[in-house]
Tab-separated table of C-alpha atoms and ligand atoms in Angstrom:
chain	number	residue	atom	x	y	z
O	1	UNK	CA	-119.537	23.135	71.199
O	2	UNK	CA	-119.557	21.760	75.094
O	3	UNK	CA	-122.343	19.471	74.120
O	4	UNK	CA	-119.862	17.870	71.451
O	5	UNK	CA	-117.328	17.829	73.521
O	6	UNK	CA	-118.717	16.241	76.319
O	7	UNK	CA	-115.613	14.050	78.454
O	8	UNK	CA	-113.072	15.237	75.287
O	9	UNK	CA	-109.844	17.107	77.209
O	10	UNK	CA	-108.346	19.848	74.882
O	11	UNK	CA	-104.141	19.839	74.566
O	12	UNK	CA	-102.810	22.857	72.985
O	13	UNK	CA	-100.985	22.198	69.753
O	14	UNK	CA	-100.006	24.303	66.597
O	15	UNK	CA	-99.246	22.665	63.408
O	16	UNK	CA	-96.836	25.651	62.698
O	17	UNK	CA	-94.519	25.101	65.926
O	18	UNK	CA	-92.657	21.739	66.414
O	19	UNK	CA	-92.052	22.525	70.256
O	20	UNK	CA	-95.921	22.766	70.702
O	21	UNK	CA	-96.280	19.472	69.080
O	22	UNK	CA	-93.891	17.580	70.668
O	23	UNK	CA	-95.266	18.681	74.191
O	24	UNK	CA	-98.375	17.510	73.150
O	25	UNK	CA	-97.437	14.320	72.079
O	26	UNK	CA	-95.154	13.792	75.440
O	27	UNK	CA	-97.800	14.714	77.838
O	28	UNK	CA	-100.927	12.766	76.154
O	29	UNK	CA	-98.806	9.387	75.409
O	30	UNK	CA	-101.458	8.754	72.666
O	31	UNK	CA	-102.095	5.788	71.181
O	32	UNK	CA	-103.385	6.219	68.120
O	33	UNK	CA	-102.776	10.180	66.390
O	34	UNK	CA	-105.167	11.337	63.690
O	35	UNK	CA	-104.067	14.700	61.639
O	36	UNK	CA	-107.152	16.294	59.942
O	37	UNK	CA	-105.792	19.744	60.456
O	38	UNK	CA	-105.278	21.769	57.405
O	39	UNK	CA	-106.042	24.774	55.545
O	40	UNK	CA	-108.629	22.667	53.878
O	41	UNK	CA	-110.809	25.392	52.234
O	42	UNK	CA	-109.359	24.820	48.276
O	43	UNK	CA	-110.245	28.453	47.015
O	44	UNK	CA	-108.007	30.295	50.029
O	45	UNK	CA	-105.119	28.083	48.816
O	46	UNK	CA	-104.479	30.471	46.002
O	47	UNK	CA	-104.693	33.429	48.514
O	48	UNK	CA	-102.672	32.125	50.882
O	49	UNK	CA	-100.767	29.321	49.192
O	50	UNK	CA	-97.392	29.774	51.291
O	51	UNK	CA	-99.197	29.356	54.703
O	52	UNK	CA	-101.665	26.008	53.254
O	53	UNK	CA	-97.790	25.091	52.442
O	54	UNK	CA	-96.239	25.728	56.074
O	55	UNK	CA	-99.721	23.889	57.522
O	56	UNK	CA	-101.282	21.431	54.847
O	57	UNK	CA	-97.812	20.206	53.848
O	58	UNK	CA	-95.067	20.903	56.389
O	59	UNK	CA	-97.453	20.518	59.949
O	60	UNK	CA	-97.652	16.896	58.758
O	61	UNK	CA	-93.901	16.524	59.070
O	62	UNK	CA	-93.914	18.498	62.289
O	63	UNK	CA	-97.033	15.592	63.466
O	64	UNK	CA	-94.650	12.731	62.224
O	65	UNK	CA	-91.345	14.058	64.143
O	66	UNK	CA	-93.366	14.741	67.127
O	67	UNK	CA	-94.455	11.249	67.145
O	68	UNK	CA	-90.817	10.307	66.268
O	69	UNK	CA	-89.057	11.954	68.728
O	70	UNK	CA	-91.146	11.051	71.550
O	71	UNK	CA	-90.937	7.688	70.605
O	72	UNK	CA	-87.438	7.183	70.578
O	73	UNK	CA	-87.072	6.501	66.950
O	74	UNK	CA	-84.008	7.081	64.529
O	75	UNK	CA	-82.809	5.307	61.377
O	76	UNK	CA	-81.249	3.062	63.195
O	77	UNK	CA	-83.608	2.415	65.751
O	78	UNK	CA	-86.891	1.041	64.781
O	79	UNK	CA	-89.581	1.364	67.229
O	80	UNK	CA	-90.922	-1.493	69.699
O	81	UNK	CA	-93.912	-2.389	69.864
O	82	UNK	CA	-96.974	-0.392	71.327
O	83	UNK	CA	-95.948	2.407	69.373
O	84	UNK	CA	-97.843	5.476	68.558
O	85	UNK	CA	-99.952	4.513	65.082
O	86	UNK	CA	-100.549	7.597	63.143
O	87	UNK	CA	-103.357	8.627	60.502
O	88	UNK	CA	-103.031	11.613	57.728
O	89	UNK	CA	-105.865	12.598	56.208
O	90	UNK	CA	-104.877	12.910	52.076
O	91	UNK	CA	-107.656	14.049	49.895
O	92	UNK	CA	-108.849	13.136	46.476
O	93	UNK	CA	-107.381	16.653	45.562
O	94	UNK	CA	-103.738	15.356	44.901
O	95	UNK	CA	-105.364	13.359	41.551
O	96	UNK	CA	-106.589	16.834	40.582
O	97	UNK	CA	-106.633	16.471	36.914
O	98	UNK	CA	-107.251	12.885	37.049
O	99	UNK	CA	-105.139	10.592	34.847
O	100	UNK	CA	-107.737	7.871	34.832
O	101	UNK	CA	-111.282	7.070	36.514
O	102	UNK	CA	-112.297	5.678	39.333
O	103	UNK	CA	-109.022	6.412	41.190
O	104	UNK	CA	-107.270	4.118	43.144
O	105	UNK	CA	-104.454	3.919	45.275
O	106	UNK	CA	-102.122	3.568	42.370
O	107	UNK	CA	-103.928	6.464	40.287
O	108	UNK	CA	-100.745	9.222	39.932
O	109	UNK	CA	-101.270	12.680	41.435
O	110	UNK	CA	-101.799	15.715	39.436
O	111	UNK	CA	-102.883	18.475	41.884
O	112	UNK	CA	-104.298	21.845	40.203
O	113	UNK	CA	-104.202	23.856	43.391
O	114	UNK	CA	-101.835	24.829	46.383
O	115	UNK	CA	-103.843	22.974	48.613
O	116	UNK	CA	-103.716	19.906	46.557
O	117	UNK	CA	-99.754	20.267	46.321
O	118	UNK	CA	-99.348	20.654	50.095
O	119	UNK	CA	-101.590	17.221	50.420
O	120	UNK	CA	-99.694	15.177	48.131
O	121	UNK	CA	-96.488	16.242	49.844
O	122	UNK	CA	-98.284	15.239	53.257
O	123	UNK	CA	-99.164	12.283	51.665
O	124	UNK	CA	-95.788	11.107	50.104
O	125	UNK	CA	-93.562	12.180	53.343
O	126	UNK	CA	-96.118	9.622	55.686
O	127	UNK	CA	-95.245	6.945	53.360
O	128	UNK	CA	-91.692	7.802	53.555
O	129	UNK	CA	-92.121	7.801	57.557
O	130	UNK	CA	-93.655	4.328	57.252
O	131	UNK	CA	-90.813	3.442	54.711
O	132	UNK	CA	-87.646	4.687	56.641
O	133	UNK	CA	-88.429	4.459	60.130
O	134	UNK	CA	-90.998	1.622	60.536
O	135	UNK	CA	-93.606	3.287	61.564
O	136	UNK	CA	-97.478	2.339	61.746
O	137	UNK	CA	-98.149	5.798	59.681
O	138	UNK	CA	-101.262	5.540	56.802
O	139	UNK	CA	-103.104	7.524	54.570
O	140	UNK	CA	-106.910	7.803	54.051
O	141	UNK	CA	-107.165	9.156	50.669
O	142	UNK	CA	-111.081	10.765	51.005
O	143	UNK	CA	-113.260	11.789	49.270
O	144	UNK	CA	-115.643	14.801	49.583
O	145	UNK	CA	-116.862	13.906	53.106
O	146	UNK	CA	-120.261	16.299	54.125
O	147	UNK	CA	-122.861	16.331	57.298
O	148	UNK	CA	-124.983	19.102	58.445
O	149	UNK	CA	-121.914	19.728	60.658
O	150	UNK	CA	-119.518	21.035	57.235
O	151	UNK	CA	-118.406	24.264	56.977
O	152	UNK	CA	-120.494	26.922	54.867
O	153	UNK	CA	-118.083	27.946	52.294
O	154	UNK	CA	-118.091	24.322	50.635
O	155	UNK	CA	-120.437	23.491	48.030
O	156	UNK	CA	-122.776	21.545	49.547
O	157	UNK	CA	-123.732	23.441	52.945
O	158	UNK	CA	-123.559	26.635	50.833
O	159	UNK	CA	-126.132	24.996	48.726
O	160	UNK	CA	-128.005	23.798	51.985
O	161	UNK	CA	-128.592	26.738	53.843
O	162	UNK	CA	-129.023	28.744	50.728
O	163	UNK	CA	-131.882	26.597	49.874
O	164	UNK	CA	-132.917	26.842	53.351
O	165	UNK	CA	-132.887	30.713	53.318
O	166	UNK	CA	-134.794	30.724	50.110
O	167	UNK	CA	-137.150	28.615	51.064
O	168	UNK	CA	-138.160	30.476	54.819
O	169	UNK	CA	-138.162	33.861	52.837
O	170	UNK	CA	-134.380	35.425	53.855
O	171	UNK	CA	-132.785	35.404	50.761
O	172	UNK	CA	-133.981	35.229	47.041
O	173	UNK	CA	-130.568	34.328	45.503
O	174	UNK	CA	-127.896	31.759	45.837
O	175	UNK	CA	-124.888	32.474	44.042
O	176	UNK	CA	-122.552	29.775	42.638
O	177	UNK	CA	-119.359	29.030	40.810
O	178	UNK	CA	-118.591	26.108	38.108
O	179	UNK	CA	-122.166	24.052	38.368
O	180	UNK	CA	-120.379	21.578	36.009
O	181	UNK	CA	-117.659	19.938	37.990
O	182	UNK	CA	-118.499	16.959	39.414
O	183	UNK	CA	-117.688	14.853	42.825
O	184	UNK	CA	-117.692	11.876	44.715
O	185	UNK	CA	-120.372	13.118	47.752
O	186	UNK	CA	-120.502	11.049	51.033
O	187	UNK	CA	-121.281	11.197	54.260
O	188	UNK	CA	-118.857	12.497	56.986
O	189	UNK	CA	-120.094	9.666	59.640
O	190	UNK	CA	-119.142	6.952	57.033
O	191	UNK	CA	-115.669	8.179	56.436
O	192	UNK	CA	-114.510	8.785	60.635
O	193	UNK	CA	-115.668	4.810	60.483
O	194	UNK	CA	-112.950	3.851	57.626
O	195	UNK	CA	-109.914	6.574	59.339
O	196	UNK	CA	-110.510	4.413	62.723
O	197	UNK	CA	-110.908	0.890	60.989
O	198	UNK	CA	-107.000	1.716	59.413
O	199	UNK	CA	-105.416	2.040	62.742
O	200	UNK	CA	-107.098	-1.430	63.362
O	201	UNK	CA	-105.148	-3.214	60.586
O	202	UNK	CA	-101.895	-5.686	61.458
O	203	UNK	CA	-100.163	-4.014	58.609
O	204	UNK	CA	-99.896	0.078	57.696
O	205	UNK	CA	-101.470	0.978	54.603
O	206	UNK	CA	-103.371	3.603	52.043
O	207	UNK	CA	-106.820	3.344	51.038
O	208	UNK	CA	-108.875	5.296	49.185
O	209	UNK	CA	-112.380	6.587	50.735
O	210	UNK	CA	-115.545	7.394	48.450
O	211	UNK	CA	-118.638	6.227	47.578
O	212	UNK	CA	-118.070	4.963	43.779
O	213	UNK	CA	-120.724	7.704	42.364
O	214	UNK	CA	-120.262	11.249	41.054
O	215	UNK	CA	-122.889	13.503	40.770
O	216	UNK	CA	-122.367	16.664	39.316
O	217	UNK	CA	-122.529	20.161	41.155
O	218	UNK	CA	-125.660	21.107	39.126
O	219	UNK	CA	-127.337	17.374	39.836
O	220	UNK	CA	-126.919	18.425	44.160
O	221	UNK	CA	-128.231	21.981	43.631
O	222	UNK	CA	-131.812	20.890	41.681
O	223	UNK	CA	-131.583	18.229	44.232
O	224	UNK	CA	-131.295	20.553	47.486
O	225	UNK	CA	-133.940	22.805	46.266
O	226	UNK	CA	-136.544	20.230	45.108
O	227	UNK	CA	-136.405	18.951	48.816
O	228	UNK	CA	-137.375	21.723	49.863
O	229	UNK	CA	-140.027	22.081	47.060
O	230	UNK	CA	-138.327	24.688	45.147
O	231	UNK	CA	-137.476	25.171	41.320
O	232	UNK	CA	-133.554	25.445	41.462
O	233	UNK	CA	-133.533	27.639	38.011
O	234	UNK	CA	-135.355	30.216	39.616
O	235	UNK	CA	-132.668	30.855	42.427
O	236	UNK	CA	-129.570	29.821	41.302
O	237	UNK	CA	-127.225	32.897	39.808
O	238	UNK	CA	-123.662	31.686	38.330
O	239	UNK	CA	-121.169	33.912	39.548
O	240	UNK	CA	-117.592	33.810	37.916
O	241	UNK	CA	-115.839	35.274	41.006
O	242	UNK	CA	-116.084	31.630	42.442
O	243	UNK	CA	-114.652	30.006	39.824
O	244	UNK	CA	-111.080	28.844	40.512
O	245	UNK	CA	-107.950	29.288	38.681
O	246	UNK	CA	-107.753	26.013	37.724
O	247	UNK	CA	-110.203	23.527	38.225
O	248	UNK	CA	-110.482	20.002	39.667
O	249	UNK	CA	-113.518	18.857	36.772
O	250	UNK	CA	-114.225	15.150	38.132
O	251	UNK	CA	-113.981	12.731	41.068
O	252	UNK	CA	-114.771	9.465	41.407
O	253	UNK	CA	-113.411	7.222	43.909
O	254	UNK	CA	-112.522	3.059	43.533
O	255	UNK	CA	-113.248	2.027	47.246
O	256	UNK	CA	-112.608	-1.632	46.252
O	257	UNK	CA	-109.544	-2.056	48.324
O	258	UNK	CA	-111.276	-0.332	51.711
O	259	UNK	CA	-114.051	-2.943	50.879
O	260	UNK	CA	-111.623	-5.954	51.007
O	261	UNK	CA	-109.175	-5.222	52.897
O	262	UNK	CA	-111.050	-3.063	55.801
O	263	UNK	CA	-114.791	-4.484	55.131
O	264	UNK	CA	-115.737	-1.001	54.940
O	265	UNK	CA	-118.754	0.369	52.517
O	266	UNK	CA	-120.709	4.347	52.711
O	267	UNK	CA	-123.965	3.579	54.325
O	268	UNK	CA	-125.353	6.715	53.245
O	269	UNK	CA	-125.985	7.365	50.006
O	270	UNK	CA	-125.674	11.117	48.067
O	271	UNK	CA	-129.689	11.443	47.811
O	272	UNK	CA	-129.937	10.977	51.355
O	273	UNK	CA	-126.896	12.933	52.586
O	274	UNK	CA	-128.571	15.651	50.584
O	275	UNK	CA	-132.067	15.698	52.191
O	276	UNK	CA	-130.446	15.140	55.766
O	277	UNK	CA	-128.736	18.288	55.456
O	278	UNK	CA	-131.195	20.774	53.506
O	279	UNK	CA	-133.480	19.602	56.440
O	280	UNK	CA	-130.947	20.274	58.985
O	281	UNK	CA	-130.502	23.313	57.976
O	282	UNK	CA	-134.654	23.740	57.464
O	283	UNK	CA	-134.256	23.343	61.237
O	284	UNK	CA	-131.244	25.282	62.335
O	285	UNK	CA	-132.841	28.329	60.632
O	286	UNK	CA	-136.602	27.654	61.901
O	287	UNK	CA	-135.349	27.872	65.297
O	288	UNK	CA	-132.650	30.719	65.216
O	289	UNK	CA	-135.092	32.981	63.164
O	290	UNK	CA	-132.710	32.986	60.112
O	291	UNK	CA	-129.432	33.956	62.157
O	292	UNK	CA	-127.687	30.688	62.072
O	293	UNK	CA	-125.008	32.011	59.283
O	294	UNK	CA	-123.718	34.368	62.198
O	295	UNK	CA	-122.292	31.461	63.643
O	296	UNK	CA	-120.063	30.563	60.670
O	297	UNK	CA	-118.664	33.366	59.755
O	298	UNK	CA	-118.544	35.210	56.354
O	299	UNK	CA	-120.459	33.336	53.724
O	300	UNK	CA	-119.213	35.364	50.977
O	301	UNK	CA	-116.709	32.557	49.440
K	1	G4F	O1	-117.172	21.963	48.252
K	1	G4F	P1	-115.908	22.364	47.598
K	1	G4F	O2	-115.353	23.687	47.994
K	1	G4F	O3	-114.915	21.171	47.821
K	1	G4F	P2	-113.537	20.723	47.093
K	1	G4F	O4	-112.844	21.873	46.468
K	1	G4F	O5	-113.856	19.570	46.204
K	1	G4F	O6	-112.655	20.235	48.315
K	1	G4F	C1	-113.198	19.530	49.431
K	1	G4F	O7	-113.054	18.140	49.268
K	1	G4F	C2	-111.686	17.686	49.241
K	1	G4F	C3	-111.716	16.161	49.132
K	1	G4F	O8	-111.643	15.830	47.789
K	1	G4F	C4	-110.955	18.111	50.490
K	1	G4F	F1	-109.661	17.697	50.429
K	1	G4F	C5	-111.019	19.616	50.636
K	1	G4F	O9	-110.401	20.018	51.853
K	1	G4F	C6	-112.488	20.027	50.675
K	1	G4F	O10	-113.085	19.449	51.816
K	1	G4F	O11	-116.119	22.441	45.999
K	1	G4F	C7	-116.636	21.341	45.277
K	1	G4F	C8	-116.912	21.766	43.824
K	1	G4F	C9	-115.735	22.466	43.126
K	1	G4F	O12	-115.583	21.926	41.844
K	1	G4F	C10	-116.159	23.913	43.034
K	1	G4F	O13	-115.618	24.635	41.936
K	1	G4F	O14	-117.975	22.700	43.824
K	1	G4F	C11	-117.654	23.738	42.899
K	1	G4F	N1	-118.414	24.953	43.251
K	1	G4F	C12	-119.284	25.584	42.431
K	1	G4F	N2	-119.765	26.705	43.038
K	1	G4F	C13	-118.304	25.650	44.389
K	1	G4F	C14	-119.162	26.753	44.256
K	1	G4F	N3	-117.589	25.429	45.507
K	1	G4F	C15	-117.712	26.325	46.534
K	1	G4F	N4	-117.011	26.090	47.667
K	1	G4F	N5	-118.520	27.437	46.443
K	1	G4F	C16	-119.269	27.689	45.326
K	1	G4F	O15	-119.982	28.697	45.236
């Protein structure tokens, strides 16, 4: 962690306490504020659905008044310039069961999960922000985003350093939920590039983030494990305790608008993200003699 943190300085804030927030915001002066904090794990949104509420949906208004308050603005006082410019993080989630494909911008929501509500509340009270008070407040709507740095209880790192396990003789099994749904992959890197590029714009506005291509869940597991020079059929064990109540069955992204408007295109594409993190993970468990999943926790999602 201190090696990525290098010359970063830490502020204490909590998306649950307004006070915390507001401190934050006073004693940084920031110039630019980017909110990926969330509950972002979709599954736990079920279990805990009232706290991804209180943090996915309501910490975003808690961000926005910070920024609001600190900044001297009220309905009837717009801000000056130099103000603070402020980035939410939406998620391809709030289209949930999509009403048409690609999505765009204009694509209406239909969220299928807590999480997915609490984003598209996020989502809808930043544009009011923008709308009401004038302020330089946007939405990225992304896109599965993944890197060798993602979490192990998503799809793709599960699938990683399962592969990886199987593969340097710790495990014999992976065990996986719906292998039919199907999403628009890319690569974390890309996506940080587009956030920053829409606090560079004269104007505030949405875009959506993805590559344009969905693979499905099954495609990225035979994938992962013929990098690795494995058979994926005989590994992979469906297992209906991670299937979800109701199920998001298809993403694909329309990044048209983030090409025009922000020049902005994924340089990596999903065949590539794949091998770069099966091999990371080849790595991380090579050299930590098959420990590494200590470090993240339960894997048992
Ligand atoms: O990797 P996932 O858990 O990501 P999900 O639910 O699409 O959400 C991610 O991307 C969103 C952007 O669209 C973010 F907003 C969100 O915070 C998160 O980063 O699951 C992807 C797919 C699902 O359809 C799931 O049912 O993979 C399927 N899947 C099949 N077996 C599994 C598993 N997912 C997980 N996590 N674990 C499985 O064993």
């Amino acid at each position: 962690m201190r090696e990525i943190l290098g010359d970063v300085r830490l502020v204490r804030g909590d998306l649950l306490d307004q006070g915390s927030l507001i401190s934050a915001v006073e004693r940084v002066q920031p110039d630019e504020v980017y909110n990926l904090a969330a509950i972002s794990y979709v599954p736990m949104s079920w279990q805990q659905a009232e706290l991804t509420g209180e943090v996915t949906g309501l910490g975003v208004l808690r961000v926005l008044e910070a920024i609001r308050v600190c900044s001297g603005i009220s309905a009837s006082r717009s801000p000056s310039t130099g103000q603070i410019r402020f980035y939410q993080a939406s998620s391809s989630e709030m289209f949930g069961k999509v009403r048409e494909s690609p999505q765009t911008e204009q694509t209406p929501f239909h969220p299928r999960s807590p999480y997915g509500v609490a984003k598209a509340y996020g989502h809808h009270l930043t544009q009011n922000y923008r709308e009401s008070y004038g302020m330089f407040a946007v939405s990225g709507i992304l896109f599965n985003h993944e890197s060798p740095r993602r979490g192990a209880e998503f799809v793709t790192r599960k699938v990683s350093l399962g592969v990886a396990k199987v593969r340097l003789g710790y495990e014999r099994q992976l065990r996986l939920g719906n292998l039919s749904a199907s999403r628009d992959w890319g690569f974390a890197g890309d996506y940080v590039r587009a956030m920053h590029l829409m606090l560079q714009r004269d104007e505030p506005a949405d875009y959506v983030i993805g590559t344009g291509v969905t693979h499905g869940v099954g495609e990225l597991v035979e994938l992962a494990f013929a990098v690795a020079g494995l058979d994926w059929r005989d590994h992979v064990v469906t297992d209906a305790s991670f299937i979800r109540p109701a199920e998001v069955d298809r993403l694909c992204a329309n990044p048209a608008k983030a090409a025009g408007e922000l020049g902005w295109e994924p340089k990596i594409g999903f065949e590539e993200l794949v091998a770069m993190m099966v091999e990371a993970d080849l790595k991380l468990l090579t050299e930590s003699g098959g420990h590494a999943e200590d470090w993240f926790g339960s894997d048992a999602w």
